[in-house]
Amino acid sequence: MQCEKCDNRAILGDPLLCKDHFICYFEETIKTTIAEYDLIQQDSRVCVAASGGKDSLVTLYVLKKLGHDVHALAIDEGIGGYREHTLLDLQKFCTKYDIPLKIASFKELTGNTLDEILKRKKLHACTVCGTFRRYLLNKHAAGFDVLATGHNADDEAQAVLMNLLRAQTSILARPGPKTGSEKEGFIQRVKPLYFLTEKEIMTYAIIHNILLDFTECPNVTTSYRARVRDLLNEYAAKHPGTKKRVLEKFLRIRAALPTSNNQIDSCRKCGEPATGDVCAACRMLVTIRT
Ligand code: SF4
């Protein structure tokens, strides 16, 4: 197939673009998202939540290319056979592109790796992981202007569907290109890849030789998100453009959706933001220790 903008061969079917026009489309989409949703100022200090997977590496790469002051923050959950490999890739990447990297770990916070916690307690891996990861990211990104994550159109369309399928009306409005707020003690989170799909990000990563290892977390198959992901992928294979349409419609109605009015206080144990007396991470610490 021919590129829709020139006579060269297209490397993707949707959009139908050759390599050069695809790179241009990809980077322009990120620039437009940043400008339209006021995600990052040119002089912002940007902390990127980096796992070493394609989404975070591409986020780091493009933000650096656009001239932003980027720093990488990784969380080592302690997932054997997986995280040590992605952290190694991340370290190599950060050295190559001269990006400062900080690694915080579950072990430092809890005294145990995620694997050790799950051996002792019958808890869902992603619940424990998500709670401590959010906590550590917020804590260690303090002092930066924004925390950029590698969430993409697939992740965000899944999040919209997950909230709908679970009828979680109080958090329906939560997904979006810009979430969190410094006023509430949470760093502003921004998602420059919001309108780009997994496939587009993978293509960009391969073109730039950014990612060579495609391993997934071994716990991913047990997650609710994985079931919604498969459902959405199956539907989108028959109806191309579905994921982006879900996001466009969602953003149109987002302002009218109910939002949570939870009061944000400081956790009396650790001082981090909390919606009650004690934050979710400190509550989880009690659960895993008793
Ligand atoms: Fe953590 Fe679950 Fe993601 Fe694995 S799949 S990194 S356990 S949230």
PDB file of N, CA, C and O and ligand atoms in Angstrom, residues 51 77 79 82-83 106 114 118 124-131 133 216-223 225, ligand 1:
ATOM      1  N   SER A  51       9.079   2.424  33.393  1.00  0.00           N
ATOM      2  CA  SER A  51       9.156   1.013  33.762  1.00  0.00           C
ATOM      3  C   SER A  51      10.235   0.289  32.960  1.00  0.00           C
ATOM      4  O   SER A  51      10.668  -0.795  33.324  1.00  0.00           O
ATOM      5  N   GLU A  77       9.204  -3.229  41.868  1.00  0.00           N
ATOM      6  CA  GLU A  77       8.227  -3.921  42.723  1.00  0.00           C
ATOM      7  C   GLU A  77       8.828  -5.200  43.311  1.00  0.00           C
ATOM      8  O   GLU A  77       8.398  -5.667  44.351  1.00  0.00           O
ATOM      9  N   ILE A  79       9.456  -8.169  41.052  1.00  0.00           N
ATOM     10  CA  ILE A  79       8.732  -9.214  40.324  1.00  0.00           C
ATOM     11  C   ILE A  79       9.791 -10.018  39.573  1.00  0.00           C
ATOM     12  O   ILE A  79      10.336  -9.557  38.553  1.00  0.00           O
ATOM     13  N   TYR A  82      11.186 -10.668  35.600  1.00  0.00           N
ATOM     14  CA  TYR A  82      10.588  -9.613  34.768  1.00  0.00           C
ATOM     15  C   TYR A  82      11.217  -8.249  35.037  1.00  0.00           C
ATOM     16  O   TYR A  82      11.901  -7.700  34.197  1.00  0.00           O
ATOM     17  N   ARG A  83      10.997  -7.729  36.254  1.00  0.00           N
ATOM     18  CA  ARG A  83      11.399  -6.342  36.493  1.00  0.00           C
ATOM     19  C   ARG A  83      12.910  -6.130  36.386  1.00  0.00           C
ATOM     20  O   ARG A  83      13.350  -5.089  35.905  1.00  0.00           O
ATOM     21  N   PHE A 106       9.737  -1.463  46.392  1.00  0.00           N
ATOM     22  CA  PHE A 106       8.788  -1.973  47.394  1.00  0.00           C
ATOM     23  C   PHE A 106       9.574  -2.475  48.615  1.00  0.00           C
ATOM     24  O   PHE A 106       9.118  -2.379  49.725  1.00  0.00           O
ATOM     25  N   LEU A 114       7.391  -7.655  45.992  1.00  0.00           N
ATOM     26  CA  LEU A 114       5.999  -8.039  45.722  1.00  0.00           C
ATOM     27  C   LEU A 114       5.863  -9.560  45.744  1.00  0.00           C
ATOM     28  O   LEU A 114       4.904 -10.103  46.290  1.00  0.00           O
ATOM     29  N   LEU A 118       3.275 -11.695  48.128  1.00  0.00           N
ATOM     30  CA  LEU A 118       2.233 -12.578  47.584  1.00  0.00           C
ATOM     31  C   LEU A 118       2.403 -14.023  48.030  1.00  0.00           C
ATOM     32  O   LEU A 118       1.449 -14.804  48.026  1.00  0.00           O
ATOM     33  N   HIS A 124      -4.561  -9.907  45.705  1.00  0.00           N
ATOM     34  CA  HIS A 124      -4.424  -9.789  44.262  1.00  0.00           C
ATOM     35  C   HIS A 124      -3.168  -8.968  43.945  1.00  0.00           C
ATOM     36  O   HIS A 124      -2.994  -7.861  44.473  1.00  0.00           O
ATOM     37  N   ALA A 125      -2.302  -9.522  43.095  1.00  0.00           N
ATOM     38  CA  ALA A 125      -1.011  -8.888  42.793  1.00  0.00           C
ATOM     39  C   ALA A 125      -1.172  -7.423  42.387  1.00  0.00           C
ATOM     40  O   ALA A 125      -0.463  -6.543  42.886  1.00  0.00           O
ATOM     41  N   CYS A 126      -2.121  -7.155  41.481  1.00  0.00           N
ATOM     42  CA  CYS A 126      -2.238  -5.795  40.926  1.00  0.00           C
ATOM     43  C   CYS A 126      -2.777  -4.799  41.955  1.00  0.00           C
ATOM     44  O   CYS A 126      -2.473  -3.603  41.866  1.00  0.00           O
ATOM     45  N   THR A 127      -3.553  -5.279  42.916  1.00  0.00           N
ATOM     46  CA  THR A 127      -4.077  -4.373  43.953  1.00  0.00           C
ATOM     47  C   THR A 127      -2.919  -3.899  44.832  1.00  0.00           C
ATOM     48  O   THR A 127      -2.767  -2.705  45.110  1.00  0.00           O
ATOM     49  N   VAL A 128      -2.095  -4.839  45.271  1.00  0.00           N
ATOM     50  CA  VAL A 128      -0.942  -4.492  46.113  1.00  0.00           C
ATOM     51  C   VAL A 128       0.019  -3.622  45.300  1.00  0.00           C
ATOM     52  O   VAL A 128       0.477  -2.559  45.749  1.00  0.00           O
ATOM     53  N   CYS A 129       0.311  -4.075  44.107  1.00  0.00           N
ATOM     54  CA  CYS A 129       1.272  -3.393  43.238  1.00  0.00           C
ATOM     55  C   CYS A 129       0.834  -1.956  42.951  1.00  0.00           C
ATOM     56  O   CYS A 129       1.615  -1.012  43.111  1.00  0.00           O
ATOM     57  N   GLY A 130      -0.436  -1.788  42.537  1.00  0.00           N
ATOM     58  CA  GLY A 130      -0.944  -0.460  42.185  1.00  0.00           C
ATOM     59  C   GLY A 130      -0.908   0.490  43.378  1.00  0.00           C
ATOM     60  O   GLY A 130      -0.540   1.660  43.234  1.00  0.00           O
ATOM     61  N   THR A 131      -1.272  -0.007  44.551  1.00  0.00           N
ATOM     62  CA  THR A 131      -1.312   0.852  45.745  1.00  0.00           C
ATOM     63  C   THR A 131       0.074   1.369  46.094  1.00  0.00           C
ATOM     64  O   THR A 131       0.271   2.569  46.290  1.00  0.00           O
ATOM     65  N   ARG A 133       2.791   1.328  44.176  1.00  0.00           N
ATOM     66  CA  ARG A 133       3.429   2.036  43.050  1.00  0.00           C
ATOM     67  C   ARG A 133       2.946   3.497  42.988  1.00  0.00           C
ATOM     68  O   ARG A 133       3.747   4.422  42.851  1.00  0.00           O
ATOM     69  N   GLU A 216       6.254  -9.309  29.293  1.00  0.00           N
ATOM     70  CA  GLU A 216       5.157  -8.699  30.052  1.00  0.00           C
ATOM     71  C   GLU A 216       5.239  -9.184  31.485  1.00  0.00           C
ATOM     72  O   GLU A 216       5.777 -10.265  31.761  1.00  0.00           O
ATOM     73  N   CYS A 217       4.647  -8.429  32.405  1.00  0.00           N
ATOM     74  CA  CYS A 217       4.596  -8.861  33.799  1.00  0.00           C
ATOM     75  C   CYS A 217       3.865 -10.207  33.880  1.00  0.00           C
ATOM     76  O   CYS A 217       2.794 -10.361  33.277  1.00  0.00           O
ATOM     77  N   PRO A 218       4.405 -11.179  34.623  1.00  0.00           N
ATOM     78  CA  PRO A 218       3.737 -12.485  34.699  1.00  0.00           C
ATOM     79  C   PRO A 218       2.358 -12.416  35.372  1.00  0.00           C
ATOM     80  O   PRO A 218       1.547 -13.316  35.208  1.00  0.00           O
ATOM     81  N   ASN A 219       2.093 -11.333  36.118  1.00  0.00           N
ATOM     82  CA  ASN A 219       0.803 -11.212  36.802  1.00  0.00           C
ATOM     83  C   ASN A 219      -0.282 -10.613  35.912  1.00  0.00           C
ATOM     84  O   ASN A 219      -1.444 -10.550  36.312  1.00  0.00           O
ATOM     85  N   VAL A 220       0.098 -10.146  34.717  1.00  0.00           N
ATOM     86  CA  VAL A 220      -0.859  -9.397  33.908  1.00  0.00           C
ATOM     87  C   VAL A 220      -2.082 -10.239  33.524  1.00  0.00           C
ATOM     88  O   VAL A 220      -3.197  -9.719  33.416  1.00  0.00           O
ATOM     89  N   THR A 221      -1.889 -11.533  33.330  1.00  0.00           N
ATOM     90  CA  THR A 221      -3.011 -12.375  32.884  1.00  0.00           C
ATOM     91  C   THR A 221      -4.110 -12.495  33.935  1.00  0.00           C
ATOM     92  O   THR A 221      -5.238 -12.831  33.610  1.00  0.00           O
ATOM     93  N   THR A 222      -3.785 -12.217  35.203  1.00  0.00           N
ATOM     94  CA  THR A 222      -4.788 -12.356  36.261  1.00  0.00           C
ATOM     95  C   THR A 222      -5.602 -11.072  36.443  1.00  0.00           C
ATOM     96  O   THR A 222      -6.520 -11.027  37.233  1.00  0.00           O
ATOM     97  N   SER A 223      -5.242 -10.018  35.705  1.00  0.00           N
ATOM     98  CA  SER A 223      -5.883  -8.728  35.980  1.00  0.00           C
ATOM     99  C   SER A 223      -7.198  -8.561  35.215  1.00  0.00           C
ATOM    100  O   SER A 223      -7.390  -9.095  34.130  1.00  0.00           O
ATOM    101  N   ARG A 225      -8.081  -5.769  33.988  1.00  0.00           N
ATOM    102  CA  ARG A 225      -7.722  -4.966  32.826  1.00  0.00           C
ATOM    103  C   ARG A 225      -7.396  -5.851  31.619  1.00  0.00           C
ATOM    104  O   ARG A 225      -7.761  -5.541  30.492  1.00  0.00           O
TER     105      ARG A 225
HETATM  106 FE1  SF4 B   1       1.894  -4.649  38.869  1.00  0.00          FE
HETATM  107 FE2  SF4 B   1      -0.248  -6.059  37.984  1.00  0.00          FE
HETATM  108 FE3  SF4 B   1       1.013  -4.348  36.356  1.00  0.00          FE
HETATM  109 FE4  SF4 B   1       2.212  -6.618  37.083  1.00  0.00          FE
HETATM  110  S1  SF4 B   1       0.317  -6.439  35.851  1.00  0.00           S
HETATM  111  S2  SF4 B   1       3.166  -4.573  37.029  1.00  0.00           S
HETATM  112  S3  SF4 B   1       1.481  -6.848  39.188  1.00  0.00           S
HETATM  113  S4  SF4 B   1      -0.125  -3.816  38.215  1.00  0.00           S
END
